[in-house]
Amino acid sequence: MQPGKTGRRRFLKESAALAGLTVGTIGSASGQAPQKAESDGEDFRAYGSHSRFENPRRKPSGMDPEHPGGGTGSGASLTPLQDSIGIITPSSLHFVVSRFRNAPPDLDPQEHRLLIHGLVDRPLIFTLAELKRLPSVSRIHFLECAGNGSPVERRNAKTVQETHGWTSCSEWTGVPLSVLLTEAGLQKAASWIVAESADAGKHAKSIPLEKAMDDVLVAYAQNGEAVRPEQGYPLRLVVPGWEGVNNVKWLRRIKLVDQPYMTHSETTQYPSIRPILEGKALWFNFEMEPKSVITFPSGGHRLPGRGFYEITGLAWSGRSAIRSVEVSVDGGKTWKHAELQAPVLRMAHTRFRFAWNWDGEEAVLQSRCTDEKGVQPTLTALAKIWGVNPDYFNTTLNRINHFNPIQPWNVTRDGSVLNGLF
Ligand SMILES: Nc1nc2c(c(=O)[nH]1)N[C@H]1C(S)=C(S)[C@@H](COP(=O)(O)O)O[C@H]1N2
Ligand SMILES: [Mo]
């Protein structure tokens, strides 16, 4: 079980130094007259933004997740997980992957149509307004690029934005795809869908019908407003828990077919070649495995001094809900349960918290999560699963998807936090 609130409070009482929580810090705001509002109009902006004292920013990926060895390919912009709070990623900071490096197309929702055809009894064309009349659902799900944090980038990465920033979590609202497919009438031979986008890249992806009928959404809203252009405005597919590439943005067409179509987006970069497969490739490895990472303190943070810190981070799995997260502050010698923020949702980011009293000595901070099927592996354990020497991850220039080892952050005596994976 997770330690309850009381355990946490006890920890706070026992922890000797609570830096900053002393009376000496009072005296800033008190005694000052409230400032007069300077301009009436601007106090109530029609569309709000963050305070000028905050500067959260996505960051272009130095490396290319789709082509880690170099070459042309997708562009990516990463979520600043080091600043993340709770489980929802602000839409403005949701990571972006554009496999064809194109800017979001400027799609007019009045003109845009969604076509459903192929092995159906009644091909259908929907306008946005028609889709919005249908029964809708809202669900919180993470998206993660299959190449998130793969070794080539990870070796040089300093911050958690660089090691893990190809994942974000939103509340998505839309129509269950099953509603639309049922309306179109599935023919017996239909066993896959191919979803295609309206942008210049014509991104297309085959998805088994079983998943399409299970929990896939045709989403028009994200975090309480229309899906952002970078995320697929006016319509995108949300395919919970599966490789990001399935979540077709700027969705315009769904064709019911009897086999995967081997599109550009699934035949390049997605099959995994591992020594243990003896010359064969692993195809259609859809589900994202359990992964967790400490977001504070993490690479690039600087701890001002010994004393109390709340370690916090995110855990997620494409296979189920997260069952538990353990944290180690001693290089993996001992592990203790972290507190999970409720509600813990299936295929959603899960926030964990862990009370820590830093003694000022070197420390290695790690988290590992467990879902309903298993535990997040160490780098050595992952090498075993892959049938490779652990050194392989140090040296390979191959694209490696589904790379989910435990991430260590090394805290030095001066309070610097460094990437300790390799
Ligand atoms: N039309 C279109 N859809 C797309 C892509 C794309 O390049 N074009 N990239 C895919 C990939 S590889 C990922 S990881 C996710 C990323 O979604 P996001 O940009 O909203 O974070 O979108 C997927 N859907
Ligand atoms: Mo991706």
PDB file of C-alpha atoms in Angstrom, residues 115-312:
ATOM      1  CA  LEU A 115     -15.030  10.169 -44.853  1.00  0.00           C
ATOM      2  CA  ILE A 116     -15.665   6.591 -43.716  1.00  0.00           C
ATOM      3  CA  HIS A 117     -15.614   4.051 -46.518  1.00  0.00           C
ATOM      4  CA  GLY A 118     -14.193   0.726 -47.722  1.00  0.00           C
ATOM      5  CA  LEU A 119     -15.696  -2.466 -46.337  1.00  0.00           C
ATOM      6  CA  VAL A 120     -18.852  -0.808 -44.964  1.00  0.00           C
ATOM      7  CA  ASP A 121     -22.520  -1.046 -45.915  1.00  0.00           C
ATOM      8  CA  ARG A 122     -23.010   2.745 -46.025  1.00  0.00           C
ATOM      9  CA  PRO A 123     -20.050   5.022 -46.775  1.00  0.00           C
ATOM     10  CA  LEU A 124     -20.491   8.193 -44.685  1.00  0.00           C
ATOM     11  CA  ILE A 125     -19.264  11.762 -44.832  1.00  0.00           C
ATOM     12  CA  PHE A 126     -19.429  13.877 -41.674  1.00  0.00           C
ATOM     13  CA  THR A 127     -19.059  17.605 -41.181  1.00  0.00           C
ATOM     14  CA  LEU A 128     -17.677  18.825 -37.859  1.00  0.00           C
ATOM     15  CA  ALA A 129     -21.127  20.069 -36.868  1.00  0.00           C
ATOM     16  CA  GLU A 130     -22.606  16.631 -37.559  1.00  0.00           C
ATOM     17  CA  LEU A 131     -19.910  14.895 -35.501  1.00  0.00           C
ATOM     18  CA  LYS A 132     -20.590  17.233 -32.591  1.00  0.00           C
ATOM     19  CA  ARG A 133     -24.246  16.185 -32.504  1.00  0.00           C
ATOM     20  CA  LEU A 134     -23.276  12.568 -31.814  1.00  0.00           C
ATOM     21  CA  PRO A 135     -22.784  10.977 -28.380  1.00  0.00           C
ATOM     22  CA  SER A 136     -19.408  12.126 -27.045  1.00  0.00           C
ATOM     23  CA  VAL A 137     -17.003  11.102 -24.305  1.00  0.00           C
ATOM     24  CA  SER A 138     -14.138  12.854 -22.503  1.00  0.00           C
ATOM     25  CA  ARG A 139     -11.165  10.815 -21.367  1.00  0.00           C
ATOM     26  CA  ILE A 140      -7.731  11.616 -19.999  1.00  0.00           C
ATOM     27  CA  HIS A 141      -4.960   9.859 -21.939  1.00  0.00           C
ATOM     28  CA  PHE A 142      -1.257  10.269 -22.537  1.00  0.00           C
ATOM     29  CA  LEU A 143       0.269  10.295 -25.994  1.00  0.00           C
ATOM     30  CA  GLU A 144       3.831   9.098 -26.412  1.00  0.00           C
ATOM     31  CA  CYS A 145       6.021   8.846 -29.474  1.00  0.00           C
ATOM     32  CA  ALA A 146       7.435   5.316 -29.747  1.00  0.00           C
ATOM     33  CA  GLY A 147      10.899   6.885 -30.057  1.00  0.00           C
ATOM     34  CA  ASN A 148      10.592   8.856 -26.793  1.00  0.00           C
ATOM     35  CA  GLY A 149      13.954   8.953 -25.037  1.00  0.00           C
ATOM     36  CA  SER A 150      15.688   6.443 -27.262  1.00  0.00           C
ATOM     37  CA  PRO A 151      19.411   5.933 -26.590  1.00  0.00           C
ATOM     38  CA  VAL A 152      20.899   8.108 -29.305  1.00  0.00           C
ATOM     39  CA  GLU A 153      19.255  11.238 -27.890  1.00  0.00           C
ATOM     40  CA  ARG A 154      19.339  10.021 -24.326  1.00  0.00           C
ATOM     41  CA  ARG A 155      23.121   9.715 -24.252  1.00  0.00           C
ATOM     42  CA  ASN A 156      23.552  13.464 -24.754  1.00  0.00           C
ATOM     43  CA  ALA A 157      20.386  14.579 -23.010  1.00  0.00           C
ATOM     44  CA  LYS A 158      20.729  16.749 -19.938  1.00  0.00           C
ATOM     45  CA  THR A 159      17.135  17.529 -18.936  1.00  0.00           C
ATOM     46  CA  VAL A 160      13.990  15.453 -18.520  1.00  0.00           C
ATOM     47  CA  GLN A 161      12.556  17.473 -21.415  1.00  0.00           C
ATOM     48  CA  GLU A 162      15.296  15.977 -23.585  1.00  0.00           C
ATOM     49  CA  THR A 163      15.154  12.465 -22.098  1.00  0.00           C
ATOM     50  CA  HIS A 164      11.353  12.053 -21.905  1.00  0.00           C
ATOM     51  CA  GLY A 165       9.652  15.075 -23.513  1.00  0.00           C
ATOM     52  CA  TRP A 166       7.948  13.135 -26.338  1.00  0.00           C
ATOM     53  CA  THR A 167       4.964  12.460 -24.055  1.00  0.00           C
ATOM     54  CA  SER A 168       2.059  14.596 -22.828  1.00  0.00           C
ATOM     55  CA  CYS A 169      -1.362  13.991 -21.288  1.00  0.00           C
ATOM     56  CA  SER A 170      -4.660  15.678 -22.115  1.00  0.00           C
ATOM     57  CA  GLU A 171      -8.368  15.373 -21.575  1.00  0.00           C
ATOM     58  CA  TRP A 172      -9.620  14.460 -25.056  1.00  0.00           C
ATOM     59  CA  THR A 173     -13.244  14.842 -26.094  1.00  0.00           C
ATOM     60  CA  GLY A 174     -14.833  13.357 -29.160  1.00  0.00           C
ATOM     61  CA  VAL A 175     -16.971  10.607 -30.610  1.00  0.00           C
ATOM     62  CA  PRO A 176     -16.012   6.978 -30.004  1.00  0.00           C
ATOM     63  CA  LEU A 177     -14.918   5.600 -33.375  1.00  0.00           C
ATOM     64  CA  SER A 178     -17.107   2.552 -32.672  1.00  0.00           C
ATOM     65  CA  VAL A 179     -20.194   4.808 -32.923  1.00  0.00           C
ATOM     66  CA  LEU A 180     -19.200   5.939 -36.437  1.00  0.00           C
ATOM     67  CA  LEU A 181     -18.187   2.466 -37.637  1.00  0.00           C
ATOM     68  CA  THR A 182     -21.409   0.930 -36.341  1.00  0.00           C
ATOM     69  CA  GLU A 183     -23.373   3.659 -38.125  1.00  0.00           C
ATOM     70  CA  ALA A 184     -21.522   2.866 -41.367  1.00  0.00           C
ATOM     71  CA  GLY A 185     -22.192  -0.870 -40.943  1.00  0.00           C
ATOM     72  CA  LEU A 186     -19.135  -3.134 -40.852  1.00  0.00           C
ATOM     73  CA  GLN A 187     -18.831  -5.820 -43.490  1.00  0.00           C
ATOM     74  CA  LYS A 188     -17.619  -9.288 -42.465  1.00  0.00           C
ATOM     75  CA  ALA A 189     -14.271  -8.982 -44.200  1.00  0.00           C
ATOM     76  CA  ALA A 190     -13.354  -5.740 -42.408  1.00  0.00           C
ATOM     77  CA  SER A 191     -10.486  -6.440 -39.993  1.00  0.00           C
ATOM     78  CA  TRP A 192      -8.310  -3.286 -40.082  1.00  0.00           C
ATOM     79  CA  ILE A 193      -8.802   0.430 -40.589  1.00  0.00           C
ATOM     80  CA  VAL A 194      -6.466   2.785 -42.412  1.00  0.00           C
ATOM     81  CA  ALA A 195      -6.666   6.330 -41.080  1.00  0.00           C
ATOM     82  CA  GLU A 196      -5.347   9.145 -43.257  1.00  0.00           C
ATOM     83  CA  SER A 197      -4.591  12.816 -42.647  1.00  0.00           C
ATOM     84  CA  ALA A 198      -5.492  15.916 -44.663  1.00  0.00           C
ATOM     85  CA  ASP A 199      -2.078  17.611 -44.536  1.00  0.00           C
ATOM     86  CA  ALA A 200       0.608  17.591 -47.202  1.00  0.00           C
ATOM     87  CA  GLY A 201       2.334  14.608 -45.587  1.00  0.00           C
ATOM     88  CA  LYS A 202      -0.736  12.372 -46.012  1.00  0.00           C
ATOM     89  CA  HIS A 203       0.197  10.493 -42.884  1.00  0.00           C
ATOM     90  CA  ALA A 204      -1.627   7.140 -42.882  1.00  0.00           C
ATOM     91  CA  LYS A 205      -1.718   4.333 -40.356  1.00  0.00           C
ATOM     92  CA  SER A 206      -3.260   0.850 -40.204  1.00  0.00           C
ATOM     93  CA  ILE A 207      -4.959  -0.091 -36.942  1.00  0.00           C
ATOM     94  CA  PRO A 208      -6.614  -3.438 -36.130  1.00  0.00           C
ATOM     95  CA  LEU A 209     -10.415  -3.241 -36.088  1.00  0.00           C
ATOM     96  CA  GLU A 210     -10.548  -4.720 -32.592  1.00  0.00           C
ATOM     97  CA  LYS A 211      -8.759  -1.659 -31.185  1.00  0.00           C
ATOM     98  CA  ALA A 212     -10.740   0.717 -33.403  1.00  0.00           C
ATOM     99  CA  MET A 213     -13.998  -0.672 -31.935  1.00  0.00           C
ATOM    100  CA  ASP A 214     -12.648  -0.743 -28.387  1.00  0.00           C
ATOM    101  CA  ASP A 215     -11.499   2.694 -27.167  1.00  0.00           C
ATOM    102  CA  VAL A 216     -10.362   4.839 -30.114  1.00  0.00           C
ATOM    103  CA  LEU A 217     -11.743   8.398 -30.202  1.00  0.00           C
ATOM    104  CA  VAL A 218     -12.296  10.810 -33.054  1.00  0.00           C
ATOM    105  CA  ALA A 219     -11.374  13.848 -30.970  1.00  0.00           C
ATOM    106  CA  TYR A 220     -12.305  17.462 -31.651  1.00  0.00           C
ATOM    107  CA  ALA A 221     -11.429  18.876 -28.251  1.00  0.00           C
ATOM    108  CA  GLN A 222      -8.455  18.890 -25.918  1.00  0.00           C
ATOM    109  CA  ASN A 223      -8.406  20.241 -22.371  1.00  0.00           C
ATOM    110  CA  GLY A 224     -11.716  22.029 -22.665  1.00  0.00           C
ATOM    111  CA  GLU A 225     -11.290  23.720 -26.029  1.00  0.00           C
ATOM    112  CA  ALA A 226     -10.845  22.810 -29.675  1.00  0.00           C
ATOM    113  CA  VAL A 227      -7.857  20.562 -30.451  1.00  0.00           C
ATOM    114  CA  ARG A 228      -4.881  22.837 -31.146  1.00  0.00           C
ATOM    115  CA  PRO A 229      -3.606  23.102 -34.754  1.00  0.00           C
ATOM    116  CA  GLU A 230      -0.324  21.374 -33.813  1.00  0.00           C
ATOM    117  CA  GLN A 231      -2.319  18.511 -32.299  1.00  0.00           C
ATOM    118  CA  GLY A 232      -4.552  17.936 -35.332  1.00  0.00           C
ATOM    119  CA  TYR A 233      -7.256  20.633 -35.547  1.00  0.00           C
ATOM    120  CA  PRO A 234     -10.069  20.155 -36.276  1.00  0.00           C
ATOM    121  CA  LEU A 235     -10.026  16.348 -35.819  1.00  0.00           C
ATOM    122  CA  ARG A 236      -7.564  13.735 -34.681  1.00  0.00           C
ATOM    123  CA  LEU A 237      -7.575  10.092 -33.782  1.00  0.00           C
ATOM    124  CA  VAL A 238      -6.749   9.248 -30.159  1.00  0.00           C
ATOM    125  CA  VAL A 239      -5.593   5.642 -29.834  1.00  0.00           C
ATOM    126  CA  PRO A 240      -5.112   5.152 -26.084  1.00  0.00           C
ATOM    127  CA  GLY A 241      -1.871   3.576 -24.937  1.00  0.00           C
ATOM    128  CA  TRP A 242      -0.530   2.824 -28.396  1.00  0.00           C
ATOM    129  CA  GLU A 243       2.522   4.229 -30.178  1.00  0.00           C
ATOM    130  CA  GLY A 244       1.992   7.939 -30.909  1.00  0.00           C
ATOM    131  CA  VAL A 245       2.175   7.362 -34.661  1.00  0.00           C
ATOM    132  CA  ASN A 246      -1.329   5.797 -34.591  1.00  0.00           C
ATOM    133  CA  ASN A 247      -2.902   9.043 -33.407  1.00  0.00           C
ATOM    134  CA  VAL A 248      -3.481  10.490 -36.877  1.00  0.00           C
ATOM    135  CA  LYS A 249      -3.787  14.288 -36.779  1.00  0.00           C
ATOM    136  CA  TRP A 250      -5.867  16.384 -39.221  1.00  0.00           C
ATOM    137  CA  LEU A 251      -7.933  13.227 -39.765  1.00  0.00           C
ATOM    138  CA  ARG A 252      -9.900  13.162 -43.020  1.00  0.00           C
ATOM    139  CA  ARG A 253     -10.480   9.555 -43.992  1.00  0.00           C
ATOM    140  CA  ILE A 254     -10.977   6.116 -42.466  1.00  0.00           C
ATOM    141  CA  LYS A 255     -11.040   3.155 -44.785  1.00  0.00           C
ATOM    142  CA  LEU A 256     -12.198  -0.277 -43.617  1.00  0.00           C
ATOM    143  CA  VAL A 257      -9.904  -2.923 -45.087  1.00  0.00           C
ATOM    144  CA  ASP A 258      -9.040  -6.605 -44.681  1.00  0.00           C
ATOM    145  CA  GLN A 259      -5.315  -6.296 -43.937  1.00  0.00           C
ATOM    146  CA  PRO A 260      -2.734  -3.714 -42.821  1.00  0.00           C
ATOM    147  CA  TYR A 261      -1.798  -1.462 -45.713  1.00  0.00           C
ATOM    148  CA  MET A 262       1.930  -1.194 -44.970  1.00  0.00           C
ATOM    149  CA  THR A 263       1.925   2.593 -45.266  1.00  0.00           C
ATOM    150  CA  HIS A 264       5.083   4.697 -45.306  1.00  0.00           C
ATOM    151  CA  SER A 265       4.550   5.588 -41.656  1.00  0.00           C
ATOM    152  CA  GLU A 266       4.434   1.953 -40.523  1.00  0.00           C
ATOM    153  CA  THR A 267       7.006   0.318 -42.764  1.00  0.00           C
ATOM    154  CA  THR A 268       9.770   2.829 -42.101  1.00  0.00           C
ATOM    155  CA  GLN A 269      11.218   3.173 -38.596  1.00  0.00           C
ATOM    156  CA  TYR A 270       8.589   1.126 -36.797  1.00  0.00           C
ATOM    157  CA  PRO A 271       9.610  -2.521 -37.159  1.00  0.00           C
ATOM    158  CA  SER A 272      12.207  -3.382 -34.485  1.00  0.00           C
ATOM    159  CA  ILE A 273      15.321  -5.342 -35.334  1.00  0.00           C
ATOM    160  CA  ARG A 274      16.779  -7.049 -32.276  1.00  0.00           C
ATOM    161  CA  PRO A 275      19.556  -9.626 -32.129  1.00  0.00           C
ATOM    162  CA  ILE A 276      17.273 -12.022 -30.227  1.00  0.00           C
ATOM    163  CA  LEU A 277      14.901 -12.114 -33.218  1.00  0.00           C
ATOM    164  CA  GLU A 278      17.614 -13.812 -35.309  1.00  0.00           C
ATOM    165  CA  GLY A 279      17.258 -11.761 -38.445  1.00  0.00           C
ATOM    166  CA  LYS A 280      13.513 -11.269 -38.237  1.00  0.00           C
ATOM    167  CA  ALA A 281      11.874  -7.947 -37.437  1.00  0.00           C
ATOM    168  CA  LEU A 282       9.222  -7.284 -34.801  1.00  0.00           C
ATOM    169  CA  TRP A 283       6.162  -5.731 -36.474  1.00  0.00           C
ATOM    170  CA  PHE A 284       3.122  -3.993 -35.027  1.00  0.00           C
ATOM    171  CA  ASN A 285       4.386  -3.627 -31.503  1.00  0.00           C
ATOM    172  CA  PHE A 286       1.620  -1.202 -30.631  1.00  0.00           C
ATOM    173  CA  GLU A 287       1.328  -0.938 -26.847  1.00  0.00           C
ATOM    174  CA  MET A 288       3.636   1.365 -24.933  1.00  0.00           C
ATOM    175  CA  GLU A 289       5.291  -0.383 -21.975  1.00  0.00           C
ATOM    176  CA  PRO A 290       5.326   0.950 -18.375  1.00  0.00           C
ATOM    177  CA  LYS A 291       7.616   3.946 -17.932  1.00  0.00           C
ATOM    178  CA  SER A 292       8.254   6.461 -15.183  1.00  0.00           C
ATOM    179  CA  VAL A 293      10.602   9.350 -14.579  1.00  0.00           C
ATOM    180  CA  ILE A 294      11.317  11.783 -11.776  1.00  0.00           C
ATOM    181  CA  THR A 295      10.542  15.280 -13.060  1.00  0.00           C
ATOM    182  CA  PHE A 296      11.755  17.115  -9.933  1.00  0.00           C
ATOM    183  CA  PRO A 297      14.555  17.151  -9.136  1.00  0.00           C
ATOM    184  CA  SER A 298      15.799  16.247 -12.587  1.00  0.00           C
ATOM    185  CA  GLY A 299      18.645  17.057 -14.942  1.00  0.00           C
ATOM    186  CA  GLY A 300      19.527  20.745 -14.955  1.00  0.00           C
ATOM    187  CA  HIS A 301      17.834  21.522 -11.628  1.00  0.00           C
ATOM    188  CA  ARG A 302      20.077  22.823  -8.893  1.00  0.00           C
ATOM    189  CA  LEU A 303      19.275  22.100  -5.263  1.00  0.00           C
ATOM    190  CA  PRO A 304      20.110  25.158  -3.181  1.00  0.00           C
ATOM    191  CA  GLY A 305      21.074  23.166  -0.089  1.00  0.00           C
ATOM    192  CA  ARG A 306      20.394  20.206   2.124  1.00  0.00           C
ATOM    193  CA  GLY A 307      16.957  19.688   3.629  1.00  0.00           C
ATOM    194  CA  PHE A 308      13.473  18.723   2.598  1.00  0.00           C
ATOM    195  CA  TYR A 309      12.473  18.271  -1.033  1.00  0.00           C
ATOM    196  CA  GLU A 310       9.376  16.637  -2.451  1.00  0.00           C
ATOM    197  CA  ILE A 311      10.519  14.311  -5.209  1.00  0.00           C
ATOM    198  CA  THR A 312       7.824  14.123  -7.877  1.00  0.00           C
TER     199      THR A 312
END
